[in-house]
C-alpha cells in the first residue's frame, strides 16, 4: 500500500514535469497533497492519537483543497491558462527528470535514516520530489508554475517528515505546516498584486525591472 | 521441440485478422452502429487477393518488396514469441534483440516503398513513421530490460512465458507500469489512436495509412495481413505480461488467447474514447512511455 | 609475418616507382602495387589466425632513441584484415573515379600518398616501440592530410585539410605525453617496457590516450575535423580514412587498454559515456545534413561511438566480474569495427559514384538513380541496410552482440552495471532507430522517385567503379550470414584483453552467433519465398500502370516529392537544442508567387560553441597585444637592447 502510494507520487511528479496546462498542473499538485495525507494516515495506522489525526486532516485539507483553490483563483483572474515557452522544454524536462530519478534512487539507497527500513522507496521519492520542485522553479517562466514547484518541494520535505514521524516531535510537523500555509497565502496575495500591477505573470520579463 | 511451439505461429496466422475486426466492431458499437461482421477482414483479404494489381508509374521493384519484407519480419517476430507457457518456435538468448531487428527491417522497407512512389504524401508518412519508431524503440528495449531483470533471462521465451505468478504479488507495481508502457507502445507501433487514426483519409494527418496509399490487390492484402500480424505480436506480448500462469500449459495458452482478445477489446475502447494527439505531442507520449518503463526498471532493481 | 613485410616493401617500392614512372602508367602501377600488397597482407594476417604467428622483427635503428620492433599479435592481425580488404577494393575503384572526376590527369601524387598511407597504417599496427609508433602515426597523419588536399582547388578543401592537420597534431602531442608518462624517464620505450609502468599512472595515462587517440578516432567533441575532411577528400580516400584510418584511433585505445590493464573501474563507464555522446551527436547531425558525404562523415562519428560503447561495456564487464558481458562487449566492438570498414567504404564508393555520374551529392536535388543505374543502386541499398544494423547483413551481428552485452549488464546483481546496461540499451535503441531513419531517407533521396532537379542527367558509370561496390556488398552479405566463422578470429584478441582475475579466459561460447546467422538466413529465405509465391500468384494478372496519388494536383512536378530535408525536418526540430540549423527562405507573400527558395544549413554546434567562440574571444583579447608589433625597426632594436640590459641586471645583480 505504502509502495503504491509512493509510486503514484512519483508518477505525479513526472506528470508535472511534462504538463504545460496550468489548470491541470494545479489539479495534479492538489492530488499529490491528498496522496501525501493518505500516506501519513497509512503510516500512523491504528494507533493514531487525536493530535496526529487532526494534523493529517489539516494536511489533506490544506494541501489537497485550500492551496489549489487559492492558485486556481489567482489563475482565473489572470486569464493565462497555458505555460509560455519554458526555459527547458517538456521533452528535455522529462529526460532530466529521469536522470534525477536515477540520482534520487541512488541517494535513497545510500542514505540510511532511522525508522525507515532499507529498501524502502520513501527516501528516493522524497529526494525526487525535492529535485523535481527545483527543476520546476528553475525551468518554468510563469510565476504560478514556480509556486507549484515550491509546493512540490515542500511535499518532498513533508514526505521525509512522515518517514521520520515516530522520531520527531509534533511541533516540528506543525511548524512545517504553518510555514507552508503562510508561504502560499503570501504567494497568493503577491500574485494578485503582481498581476494587477503588470498585467501579466511572465517572470521572464521581470528582468526589465533591473533599470 | 516442444509440441506446443508451432502453436503460436498457427494460431497467429489464422486469428490475426480477427483482431482488426473486433476493434472495428467495438468502434461501431460505441458510435451507435451495428458495424461490419467480425470476420470482415478475412473477406477483405480474400477479395483483394483475387484482384489484379495497379502499379504506380515510376515505382521500382522495391515498392513490392516492401510489402513482402514487412510480412516476413512480422512472421519471424511471431516465430520468436512464445504463447502461454509454451516456448517459442525459435528461441535463443537475446532473441528479443532479433525480434526488434526484424521488425526494424520491415520498417526500413516500408519507408523505402513509400518513398519509391515519389509522392510527397507518402514521404510525409514515412518521415513520421521513421521518427516515431526511432523514439518507440528505446522504450521497447527498456520494457524488456525491466522484464529481463525481473526474470533473469534475456530470451522472449523466458521473459514472457516464464513470468512466475508470484511476481504479481511481489512486483505488482513494476509489472503494472511495464504493462502500461507496453500498451502505449502497442498503440504507437500499430498506428492506433492516439498516435494515428487508421480510418482517416486526410493526407496531412495520416501516418501508416498514407504509406500504403498506392498499394492495391494482392499487394494491399499483404500489407493488411502484415499489419494484422504485427498487432497480434504486440497484443501477445502484452497478454503474456498480464495473464496468470497456470499449472497446465494448455490452459495457460487458452488464458493467453483470451487475454489477447481482451487486450484487443481494450484497444477498441481506447480508440473509441480518445482523440488523436497533436503530432507535436506524440514524442512526449513516447518519452513518457519510456519513463514509465524506466520507473518499472528502478522498482525491480 | 614475412608476407606482411613483403607487402610493406611492395608498397614502398611501388610508391617510388609511381613517382619515377611516366604519368600515364601511374594508375596501373599504383593499383597493381596496392593489390599485390593487400593480397600479401591478407595472407599474412590469415596465416596468423591459422596458427602461424611468425617471429617478431627487430631491425637495427640508427636513431639514438627507440628501436625498430615489429610484431604481429592477435590485435594487430585483426586490424590488418579490414585495412587490406578496404585497400584492395578502393585500389580497384580509384583509377576510374580519378579519371571521371578530377581535371588533373596526373595521379602520381595520389598513388604515392595512398601507398605511404597504407604502409604507415600497417606499421602503426605492427610497431612495438613508442618512438617508432609515433613516427608511423605521424606519417599516417601527414600522408592522409596530403591526400585530403588532393583536390585543393575546390573551395573549402584547404580549410578542411588544415583543420584536420591541426586536430591530428593536437592528438599526437597528447600521445607523446602519454608515452613519456609511461616511459617513466627511461630510455627503453618499447611496449614491453611501457607495460611495466606503475599502476597509479593507469588512470591519467588512459585519459591521455583516450583524448589523443580519440582525436583520430573521432569521438565527440573531438570530431570537428571529420565532417570537413572526409567530404573534401576524394571518395576512395574518404573510404580509406573512414573505413580504416579512424579505426587506428580505436586500435590505439585498445593497445592502451592492453598496456595499462588492469584499469580502474571508472574507465569503462567513461568510455560508455563518450560512446553514447558520440553516437547520439553523430546520428543527430547526420540527420540534418543534405550532402551525402558530410552525412556519411557524421555517420562515422556515430559508429565510432558505438564501437566505444562496446569497448566500455567490455571494460565494465571486466571490472564487475561479468565474463559474458566483457566477452560480448569487446567482440561486438571489434566485429562492428570490421563491419563498419566494409560498409562505410561501400557507402563512400557509392557517394563517389554519385559524384561521378551527376557531379553533385546534394540529396535534395537527386532522385531516381535506381532505374538509371540499378547495380550501384542495389549495392548502395546493401550498404544502407548494413549500416542500419538490419538482418541479413553484417551490421546486424555487431549491434546484436553489443545489445546482448548491455542486456548482460542489466542482469548483473550490482546496481551500477545494471543502470549502465539500461542506459546503453536505451541509447543503442535510439541511435539505431535514428540511423535507420537517416539511411532510409538517404537511399530514397538518391535512388528512388524521380530526379528532383531536372537539369541533372546521370552519365553511365564505368564497370571498374561498379564491380568493387558489388564486391563489398556481397562481402557484407556473406559476413552477415557466416557470423560463427568469425569466432576464431575474435577469440585470440579476447585472450589478449584479459579476464577478471582468477576467472577463465573470455570466450564467446555464451553468445548465440549461430542463431544470429540463422535469423539473417531465415529473413532472406522468407522474403525470397514470398517473392516466388507472389510471382506465381500474379502470373496471369500483370499489373497495370497508373499515376501515383499526388493529392490531385493538375501539374505535379518532381520538386514536389519529399526531399531529404523535409523528411528529417521533424527530427531536426525535436533535436533543435543540439542542432542550430539556419534557415534562409524567401518570403512567399503573393497569391501566385513567381519563385521562392529555401535553404537550410547546419553548422557543427561543437565547432561553433567549443572552438569558434572561445577562439574568437581569445583572438579579440590578444589582438590588443599586437601593438607591440609596430613594424618600426627602431622599436625592435629597442626591445632587444632593453631585454639585454634587463637580463644582465637580473643575472649579475644578485652577486656581491
XYZ file of N, CA, C and O in Angstrom, chain B residues 48-62 64 67-69 71-72 75-76 80 90 92-98 101-102 104-105 107-109 111-113 115-124 126-128 130-131 133-135 137-138 141-142 144-146 148-149 151-154 203 213-214 218-219 222 283-284 287 294 297-298 301, chain C residues 370-371 381 384-385 388-392 396 399-400 403-404 407-415 418-419 422 425-430 432-434 436-437 439-441 443-445 448-450 452 510 512 515-516 519 522-523 526-527 530-531 534 537-538 541-551 553 560-563 566-568 570-571 574-575:
684
model
N -9.298 -9.001 -51.934
C -8.141 -8.308 -52.506
C -7.211 -9.286 -53.207
O -6.608 -8.966 -54.235
N -7.096 -10.502 -52.640
C -6.159 -11.453 -53.229
C -6.592 -11.882 -54.627
O -5.759 -12.225 -55.461
N -7.896 -11.825 -54.879
C -8.370 -12.273 -56.185
C -8.217 -11.204 -57.250
O -8.330 -11.472 -58.425
N -7.949 -9.947 -56.815
C -7.937 -8.864 -57.801
C -6.614 -8.771 -58.522
O -5.634 -9.428 -58.172
N -6.567 -7.913 -59.519
C -5.307 -7.583 -60.166
C -4.673 -6.407 -59.456
O -5.247 -5.832 -58.537
N -3.496 -6.072 -59.887
C -2.767 -5.007 -59.199
C -2.580 -3.814 -60.087
O -2.441 -3.943 -61.306
N -2.558 -2.658 -59.483
C -2.226 -1.431 -60.194
C -0.898 -0.947 -59.630
O -0.752 -0.783 -58.428
N 0.045 -0.741 -60.523
C 1.345 -0.264 -60.058
C 1.500 1.193 -60.421
O 1.124 1.607 -61.515
N 2.082 1.968 -59.493
C 2.309 3.370 -59.803
C 3.374 3.500 -60.874
O 4.316 2.727 -60.945
N 3.216 4.531 -61.684
C 4.236 4.762 -62.716
C 5.481 5.257 -62.022
O 5.432 6.145 -61.207
N 6.594 4.715 -62.412
C 7.843 5.202 -61.850
C 8.265 4.462 -60.595
O 9.301 4.786 -60.033
N 7.485 3.475 -60.161
C 7.944 2.726 -58.990
C 8.846 1.599 -59.441
O 8.773 1.128 -60.564
N 9.706 1.190 -58.540
C 10.619 0.099 -58.868
C 10.175 -1.158 -58.120
O 9.142 -1.172 -57.475
N 11.004 -2.171 -58.186
C 10.688 -3.436 -57.538
C 10.629 -3.275 -56.029
O 9.986 -4.054 -55.336
N 11.254 -2.216 -55.513
C 11.249 -2.030 -54.064
C 9.855 -1.724 -53.545
O 9.565 -1.947 -52.368
N 7.128 -3.216 -54.302
C 6.518 -4.508 -53.972
C 7.302 -5.202 -52.882
O 6.741 -5.809 -51.967
N 6.349 -4.633 -49.141
C 5.254 -5.376 -48.508
C 5.710 -6.766 -48.086
O 5.378 -7.242 -46.993
N 6.506 -7.424 -48.944
C 6.901 -8.796 -48.649
C 7.846 -8.858 -47.454
O 7.720 -9.740 -46.599
N 8.818 -7.913 -47.413
C 9.796 -7.964 -46.322
C 9.111 -7.647 -44.986
O 9.429 -8.234 -43.956
N 6.065 -8.370 -44.196
C 5.361 -9.583 -43.795
C 6.336 -10.604 -43.215
O 6.078 -11.214 -42.171
N 7.488 -10.750 -43.891
C 8.486 -11.705 -43.399
C 8.964 -11.317 -42.004
O 9.127 -12.171 -41.128
N 6.321 -12.138 -39.390
C 6.242 -13.583 -39.189
C 7.396 -14.105 -38.357
O 7.212 -14.921 -37.442
N 8.613 -13.630 -38.666
C 9.772 -14.069 -37.895
C 9.634 -13.675 -36.433
O 9.982 -14.427 -35.533
N 9.451 -15.981 -32.944
C 10.338 -15.849 -31.798
C 9.582 -15.641 -30.489
O 10.175 -15.660 -29.424
N 11.317 -20.550 -32.288
C 12.761 -20.323 -32.289
C 13.062 -19.544 -31.028
O 12.481 -18.482 -30.821
N 16.421 -18.356 -28.441
C 17.834 -18.393 -28.058
C 18.060 -17.160 -27.207
O 17.263 -16.215 -27.251
N 19.109 -17.139 -26.407
C 19.346 -15.956 -25.564
C 19.549 -14.733 -26.439
O 20.324 -14.735 -27.378
N 18.812 -13.689 -26.115
C 18.934 -12.464 -26.885
C 17.962 -12.380 -28.048
O 18.100 -11.490 -28.887
N 16.970 -13.259 -28.105
C 16.079 -13.206 -29.266
C 15.175 -11.979 -29.224
O 14.554 -11.636 -30.231
N 15.127 -11.296 -28.076
C 14.413 -10.012 -28.023
C 14.987 -9.065 -29.051
O 14.277 -8.397 -29.812
N 16.329 -9.009 -29.073
C 17.027 -8.104 -29.974
C 16.729 -8.495 -31.415
O 16.483 -7.635 -32.279
N 16.735 -9.820 -31.675
C 16.469 -10.263 -33.040
C 15.049 -9.901 -33.453
O 14.821 -9.456 -34.580
N 14.872 -6.339 -34.288
C 15.621 -6.027 -35.503
C 14.854 -6.425 -36.744
O 14.863 -5.686 -37.740
N 14.175 -7.587 -36.724
C 13.444 -7.955 -37.944
C 12.249 -7.031 -38.134
O 11.868 -6.717 -39.265
N 12.402 -3.943 -37.381
C 13.064 -2.778 -37.960
C 13.325 -2.961 -39.442
O 13.209 -2.016 -40.232
N 13.668 -4.198 -39.829
C 13.885 -4.469 -41.252
C 12.611 -4.196 -42.041
O 12.624 -3.547 -43.098
N 10.277 -2.195 -41.183
C 10.020 -0.761 -41.188
C 10.861 -0.056 -42.244
O 10.381 0.837 -42.933
N 12.137 -0.456 -42.361
C 13.015 0.137 -43.374
C 12.397 -0.013 -44.746
O 12.314 0.958 -45.524
N 11.938 -1.240 -45.042
C 11.397 -1.458 -46.375
C 10.056 -0.772 -46.575
O 9.712 -0.380 -47.688
N 9.330 2.160 -45.316
C 9.702 3.547 -45.611
C 10.208 3.666 -47.045
O 9.831 4.585 -47.790
N 11.068 2.732 -47.433
C 11.625 2.774 -48.789
C 10.520 2.620 -49.822
O 10.503 3.315 -50.842
N 9.570 1.705 -49.558
C 8.476 1.522 -50.508
C 7.630 2.781 -50.611
O 7.163 3.145 -51.693
N 8.689 5.889 -50.097
C 9.431 6.925 -50.821
C 9.557 6.575 -52.296
O 9.819 7.454 -53.117
N 9.389 5.292 -52.631
C 9.553 4.876 -54.013
C 8.482 5.473 -54.914
O 8.681 5.631 -56.113
N 7.325 5.782 -54.323
C 6.260 6.280 -55.178
C 6.542 7.686 -55.668
O 5.940 8.142 -56.632
N 7.452 8.384 -55.000
C 7.759 9.731 -55.452
C 6.650 10.717 -55.169
O 6.582 11.775 -55.773
N 5.788 10.374 -54.222
C 4.708 11.295 -53.883
C 5.035 11.955 -52.559
O 5.623 11.332 -51.683
N 4.645 13.199 -52.422
C 5.015 13.903 -51.193
C 4.262 13.383 -49.989
O 4.753 13.427 -48.872
N 3.053 12.838 -50.202
C 2.258 12.406 -49.056
C 2.811 11.148 -48.434
O 2.886 11.020 -47.222
N 3.195 10.236 -49.289
C 3.765 9.020 -48.735
C 5.063 9.333 -48.013
O 5.385 8.734 -46.993
N 5.799 10.310 -48.554
C 7.033 10.703 -47.890
C 6.772 11.308 -46.518
O 7.522 11.066 -45.567
N 5.678 12.091 -46.402
C 5.327 12.669 -45.105
C 5.094 11.568 -44.082
O 5.612 11.609 -42.965
N 6.115 8.520 -44.228
C 7.353 7.784 -43.974
C 8.216 8.528 -42.972
O 8.811 7.926 -42.077
N 8.280 9.846 -43.112
C 9.100 10.634 -42.189
C 8.588 10.501 -40.758
O 9.359 10.286 -39.826
N 7.261 10.598 -40.596
C 6.720 10.484 -39.242
C 6.923 9.090 -38.686
O 7.281 8.914 -37.519
N 9.261 6.994 -39.406
C 10.667 6.792 -39.044
C 10.965 7.436 -37.693
O 11.609 6.844 -36.831
N 10.465 8.656 -37.505
C 10.762 9.382 -36.285
C 10.109 8.725 -35.077
O 10.758 8.482 -34.055
N 9.003 5.697 -34.661
C 9.567 4.386 -34.349
C 10.931 4.522 -33.706
O 11.280 3.734 -32.837
N 11.708 5.535 -34.125
C 13.019 5.732 -33.507
C 12.856 6.058 -32.032
O 13.699 5.703 -31.216
N 11.757 6.744 -31.666
C 11.530 7.036 -30.254
C 10.907 5.858 -29.524
O 11.103 5.698 -28.320
N 11.493 2.670 -30.149
C 12.405 1.533 -29.981
C 13.126 1.531 -28.641
O 13.161 0.492 -27.975
N 13.720 2.665 -28.193
C 14.343 2.591 -26.865
C 13.345 2.281 -25.757
O 13.694 1.579 -24.798
N 12.889 -1.377 -25.687
C 14.057 -2.022 -25.093
C 14.050 -1.874 -23.576
O 14.413 -2.799 -22.855
N 13.638 -0.696 -23.075
C 13.633 -0.501 -21.620
C 12.607 -1.425 -20.973
O 12.871 -2.006 -19.905
N 11.652 -4.368 -22.029
C 12.207 -5.715 -21.983
C 13.385 -5.811 -21.026
O 13.632 -6.870 -20.448
N 14.125 -4.711 -20.853
C 15.214 -4.731 -19.880
C 14.653 -4.907 -18.473
O 15.192 -5.665 -17.664
N 13.548 -4.203 -18.180
C 12.937 -4.356 -16.859
C 12.470 -5.790 -16.650
O 12.705 -6.396 -15.595
N 13.647 -8.402 -18.156
C 14.820 -9.266 -18.099
C 15.382 -9.281 -16.683
O 15.735 -10.328 -16.150
N 15.447 -8.085 -16.088
C 15.981 -8.043 -14.737
C 15.045 -8.758 -13.768
O 15.500 -9.402 -12.831
N 13.089 -11.346 -14.433
C 13.068 -12.799 -14.600
C 14.455 -13.414 -14.662
O 14.600 -14.601 -14.451
N 15.505 -12.628 -14.998
C 16.857 -13.171 -15.050
C 17.243 -13.800 -16.370
O 18.281 -14.423 -16.452
N 16.408 -13.673 -17.409
C 16.807 -14.214 -18.712
C 16.700 -13.120 -19.754
O 16.105 -12.072 -19.516
N 17.282 -13.379 -20.921
C 17.214 -12.392 -21.988
C 16.476 -12.950 -23.191
O 16.536 -12.416 -24.280
N -4.810 13.513 -45.828
C -3.410 13.173 -46.032
C -2.512 13.786 -44.992
O -1.505 13.208 -44.615
N -0.853 3.948 -49.361
C -1.936 4.500 -50.158
C -2.003 3.905 -51.556
O -3.064 3.700 -52.103
N -0.826 3.657 -52.135
C -0.824 3.274 -53.544
C -0.808 1.778 -53.770
O -0.736 1.340 -54.910
N -3.458 -7.856 -54.427
C -2.694 -8.727 -53.526
C -1.647 -7.971 -52.720
O -1.348 -8.348 -51.583
N -1.094 -6.903 -53.282
C -0.127 -6.105 -52.530
C -0.753 -5.512 -51.286
O -0.190 -5.553 -50.188
N -1.316 -8.132 -48.728
C -0.088 -8.421 -47.976
C 0.133 -7.380 -46.891
O 0.487 -7.713 -45.752
N 5.933 12.693 -29.628
C 7.208 12.345 -28.990
C 7.131 12.392 -27.473
O 7.744 11.578 -26.789
N 6.339 13.338 -26.943
C 6.225 13.435 -25.497
C 5.605 12.169 -24.923
O 6.056 11.654 -23.894
N 8.121 9.407 -25.000
C 9.108 9.564 -23.939
C 8.495 9.224 -22.585
O 9.168 8.676 -21.708
N 11.179 2.965 -17.411
C 12.383 3.150 -16.602
C 12.050 3.105 -15.120
O 12.814 2.556 -14.316
N 11.789 -0.373 -14.212
C 13.117 -0.964 -14.060
C 13.695 -0.636 -12.696
O 14.261 -1.492 -12.013
N 13.536 0.632 -12.284
C 14.092 1.020 -10.995
C 13.424 0.259 -9.860
O 14.040 -0.012 -8.834
N 15.052 -3.106 -9.505
C 16.500 -3.071 -9.362
C 16.921 -3.660 -8.026
O 16.343 -3.302 -7.003
N 18.028 4.544 -59.098
C 17.964 3.077 -59.116
C 17.587 2.594 -60.499
O 18.069 1.562 -60.967
N 16.740 3.366 -61.179
C 16.380 2.949 -62.523
C 17.469 3.276 -63.525
O 17.674 2.551 -64.482
N 21.944 0.114 -51.582
C 20.894 -0.380 -50.688
C 21.472 -1.355 -49.685
O 21.153 -1.309 -48.491
N 23.203 0.631 -47.101
C 22.272 1.310 -46.196
C 21.672 0.319 -45.195
O 21.514 0.632 -44.010
N 21.327 -0.888 -45.661
C 20.772 -1.893 -44.760
C 21.812 -2.326 -43.730
O 21.486 -2.536 -42.559
N 22.325 0.269 -41.008
C 21.215 0.391 -40.079
C 21.138 -0.785 -39.135
O 20.261 -0.826 -38.273
N 22.038 -1.751 -39.299
C 22.079 -2.879 -38.380
C 20.932 -3.844 -38.567
O 20.376 -4.338 -37.593
N 20.541 -4.089 -39.820
C 19.388 -4.946 -40.073
C 19.829 -6.269 -40.678
O 20.768 -6.302 -41.462
N 19.118 -7.359 -40.322
C 19.426 -8.621 -40.996
C 19.062 -8.511 -42.464
O 18.198 -7.723 -42.812
N 19.617 -9.283 -43.372
C 20.644 -10.296 -43.169
C 22.077 -9.807 -43.306
O 22.957 -10.614 -43.532
N 23.988 -6.146 -38.480
C 23.071 -6.744 -37.511
C 23.830 -7.516 -36.447
O 23.555 -7.403 -35.250
N 25.730 -5.179 -33.914
C 24.838 -4.482 -32.988
C 24.165 -5.470 -32.054
O 23.901 -5.162 -30.886
N 23.887 -6.689 -32.543
C 23.289 -7.714 -31.686
C 24.204 -8.016 -30.518
O 23.771 -8.054 -29.363
N 24.176 -5.138 -27.997
C 22.957 -5.118 -27.192
C 22.932 -6.293 -26.228
O 22.476 -6.160 -25.090
N 23.434 -7.443 -26.690
C 23.475 -8.616 -25.831
C 24.353 -8.354 -24.620
O 23.999 -8.694 -23.489
N 22.504 -6.147 -22.256
C 21.487 -6.885 -21.506
C 22.126 -7.711 -20.399
O 21.549 -7.896 -19.326
N 23.336 -8.230 -20.661
C 24.029 -8.954 -19.597
C 24.309 -8.021 -18.434
O 24.248 -8.409 -17.268
N 24.649 -6.762 -18.770
C 24.862 -5.790 -17.714
C 23.597 -5.549 -16.911
O 23.619 -5.424 -15.682
N 22.450 -5.507 -17.630
C 21.157 -5.303 -16.963
C 20.885 -6.409 -15.958
O 20.299 -6.182 -14.905
N 21.358 -7.650 -16.295
C 21.085 -8.769 -15.414
C 22.025 -8.826 -14.217
O 21.844 -9.654 -13.334
N 23.048 -7.940 -14.207
C 24.066 -8.033 -13.162
C 23.446 -7.773 -11.797
O 22.548 -6.953 -11.671
N 23.941 -8.425 -10.743
C 23.387 -8.177 -9.409
C 23.686 -6.770 -8.889
O 22.861 -6.198 -8.196
N 24.844 -6.217 -9.243
C 25.178 -4.883 -8.727
C 24.357 -3.825 -9.439
O 23.928 -4.010 -10.568
N 24.159 -2.668 -8.763
C 23.253 -1.676 -9.326
C 23.883 -0.864 -10.438
O 23.217 -0.547 -11.425
N 23.923 -2.451 -13.760
C 22.561 -2.606 -14.267
C 22.047 -1.291 -14.833
O 21.448 -1.257 -15.910
N 22.281 -0.173 -14.113
C 21.823 1.122 -14.615
C 22.568 1.494 -15.891
O 21.994 2.056 -16.823
N 21.083 -0.407 -18.682
C 19.820 0.188 -19.113
C 20.056 1.398 -19.992
O 19.464 1.535 -21.073
N 21.321 0.235 -23.353
C 20.276 -0.369 -24.174
C 19.407 0.710 -24.801
O 19.120 0.694 -26.000
N 18.992 1.677 -23.958
C 18.141 2.748 -24.490
C 18.880 3.564 -25.544
O 18.320 3.902 -26.590
N 20.163 3.881 -25.277
C 20.914 4.699 -26.241
C 21.097 3.963 -27.550
O 20.924 4.537 -28.625
N 21.492 2.670 -27.466
C 21.674 1.914 -28.707
C 20.362 1.832 -29.463
O 20.336 1.889 -30.694
N 19.252 1.722 -28.711
C 17.960 1.681 -29.380
C 17.676 2.944 -30.172
O 17.309 2.898 -31.351
N 17.866 4.096 -29.530
C 17.533 5.328 -30.251
C 18.545 5.623 -31.337
O 18.176 6.107 -32.418
N 20.134 3.393 -33.097
C 19.778 2.519 -34.214
C 18.549 3.008 -34.956
O 18.519 3.009 -36.192
N 17.534 3.447 -34.204
C 16.327 3.929 -34.854
C 16.585 5.154 -35.714
O 16.112 5.272 -36.851
N 17.366 6.098 -35.173
C 17.646 7.313 -35.947
C 18.542 7.006 -37.141
O 18.394 7.605 -38.210
N 18.501 4.234 -38.821
C 17.595 3.655 -39.816
C 16.873 4.769 -40.569
O 16.791 4.750 -41.806
N 16.360 5.757 -39.819
C 15.676 6.869 -40.474
C 16.622 7.584 -41.426
O 16.268 7.911 -42.561
N 19.431 6.608 -42.974
C 19.867 5.946 -44.200
C 18.728 5.519 -45.091
O 18.913 5.410 -46.303
N 17.537 5.286 -44.526
C 16.428 5.012 -45.432
C 16.127 6.251 -46.265
O 15.877 6.157 -47.471
N 16.215 7.436 -45.640
C 15.922 8.633 -46.432
C 17.086 8.975 -47.364
O 16.856 9.471 -48.478
N 19.057 6.813 -48.898
C 18.916 5.919 -50.042
C 17.741 6.341 -50.909
O 17.842 6.384 -52.137
N 16.610 6.659 -50.271
C 15.428 7.014 -51.055
C 15.648 8.290 -51.836
O 15.222 8.412 -52.984
N 16.332 9.269 -51.204
C 16.525 10.544 -51.899
C 17.396 10.359 -53.125
O 17.198 11.031 -54.136
N 15.408 6.668 -55.430
C 14.000 6.414 -55.715
C 13.303 7.676 -56.185
O 13.823 8.780 -56.084
N 12.102 7.478 -56.699
C 11.331 8.615 -57.177
C 11.853 9.094 -58.518
O 12.357 8.321 -59.323
N 11.738 10.389 -58.741
C 12.261 10.983 -59.972
C 13.238 12.084 -59.587
O 13.126 12.632 -58.497
N 14.863 15.241 -58.562
C 14.211 16.456 -58.096
C 14.703 17.677 -58.855
O 13.994 18.662 -58.970
N 28.918 -18.206 -24.881
C 27.553 -17.885 -24.480
C 26.819 -17.054 -25.516
O 25.613 -16.881 -25.432
N 25.011 -16.195 -28.904
C 24.297 -17.016 -29.887
C 24.665 -16.668 -31.319
O 23.834 -16.211 -32.096
N 22.710 -18.475 -33.974
C 21.325 -18.022 -34.080
C 21.241 -16.717 -34.851
O 20.285 -16.481 -35.595
N 22.236 -15.832 -34.670
C 22.240 -14.564 -35.414
C 22.261 -14.851 -36.900
O 21.480 -14.295 -37.691
N 18.936 -16.258 -38.041
C 17.864 -15.265 -38.234
C 18.070 -14.529 -39.549
O 17.126 -14.300 -40.319
N 17.139 -16.883 -42.337
C 15.686 -17.076 -42.384
C 14.987 -15.886 -43.000
O 14.052 -16.044 -43.797
N 15.412 -14.673 -42.616
C 14.727 -13.495 -43.160
C 14.916 -13.442 -44.666
O 13.988 -13.131 -45.422
N 12.737 -16.315 -46.191
C 11.308 -15.993 -46.136
C 10.932 -14.964 -47.186
O 9.946 -15.123 -47.920
N 11.755 -13.888 -47.241
C 11.431 -12.838 -48.209
C 11.471 -13.400 -49.625
O 10.602 -13.112 -50.458
N 8.378 -15.574 -50.252
C 7.188 -14.761 -50.509
C 7.225 -14.171 -51.909
O 6.196 -14.085 -52.590
N 8.438 -13.772 -52.342
C 8.534 -13.197 -53.686
C 8.142 -14.236 -54.732
O 7.421 -13.933 -55.694
N 4.404 -14.849 -54.715
C 3.702 -13.721 -55.306
C 3.792 -13.760 -56.831
O 2.824 -13.454 -57.528
N 1.417 -16.294 -58.058
C 0.021 -15.889 -57.841
C -0.413 -14.885 -58.898
O -1.552 -14.901 -59.381
N 0.535 -13.984 -59.242
C 0.163 -12.932 -60.184
C 0.608 -13.261 -61.596
O 0.734 -12.372 -62.428
N -1.995 -12.199 -64.013
C -2.554 -10.856 -63.854
C -1.418 -9.844 -63.804
O -0.978 -9.452 -62.731
N -0.914 -9.429 -64.959
C 0.165 -8.437 -64.909
C -0.372 -7.114 -64.378
O -1.516 -6.764 -64.634
N 0.461 -6.388 -63.639
C -0.029 -5.123 -63.072
C -0.182 -4.069 -64.157
O 0.566 -4.041 -65.121
N -1.185 -3.218 -64.004
C -1.317 -2.145 -64.970
C -0.863 -0.840 -64.345
O -1.157 -0.551 -63.199
N -0.096 -0.065 -65.092
C 0.468 1.158 -64.508
C -0.567 2.271 -64.422
O -1.484 2.351 -65.227
N -0.405 3.095 -63.426
C -1.292 4.245 -63.242
C -0.520 5.305 -62.479
O 0.462 4.983 -61.815
N -0.929 6.565 -62.588
C -0.186 7.584 -61.841
C -0.371 7.405 -60.337
O -1.381 6.939 -59.861
N 0.679 7.839 -59.634
C 0.663 7.746 -58.183
C -0.179 8.890 -57.630
O -0.231 9.973 -58.224
N -0.833 8.670 -56.503
C -1.678 9.713 -55.920
C -0.818 10.872 -55.418
O 0.059 10.703 -54.600
N -1.111 12.064 -55.942
C -0.368 13.238 -55.502
C -1.297 14.323 -55.042
O -1.058 15.498 -55.278
N -2.390 13.919 -54.409
C -3.394 14.844 -53.897
C -4.066 15.627 -55.015
O -4.540 16.737 -54.806
N -3.050 17.151 -57.731
C -2.502 18.335 -58.386
C -2.606 18.169 -59.896
O -2.358 17.101 -60.426
N 7.977 18.371 -56.077
C 7.002 18.206 -55.006
C 7.248 16.961 -54.189
O 6.580 16.737 -53.196
N 8.207 16.131 -54.571
C 8.470 14.926 -53.791
C 9.046 15.301 -52.443
O 9.599 16.382 -52.263
N 8.938 14.369 -51.520
C 9.545 14.592 -50.218
C 11.056 14.621 -50.393
O 11.641 13.683 -50.904
N 11.665 15.705 -49.987
C 13.112 15.796 -50.108
C 13.736 15.334 -48.798
O 13.064 15.122 -47.805
N 13.030 17.737 -45.903
C 11.681 17.706 -45.351
C 11.435 16.402 -44.610
O 10.707 16.372 -43.631
N 12.070 15.308 -45.055
C 11.927 14.042 -44.336
C 12.467 14.175 -42.922
O 11.861 13.693 -41.964
N 13.619 14.825 -42.813
C 14.275 14.891 -41.496
C 13.795 16.070 -40.667
O 14.245 16.223 -39.531
N 11.026 16.902 -38.931
C 10.514 16.707 -37.566
C 11.601 16.318 -36.582
O 11.608 16.767 -35.428
N 12.546 15.493 -37.047
C 13.603 15.053 -36.137
C 14.555 16.191 -35.823
O 15.015 16.342 -34.697
N 12.965 18.344 -33.296
C 12.974 17.739 -31.968
C 14.309 17.960 -31.287
O 14.387 18.219 -30.091
N 15.399 17.856 -32.080
C 16.724 17.986 -31.503
C 17.260 19.401 -31.648
O 18.479 19.600 -31.645
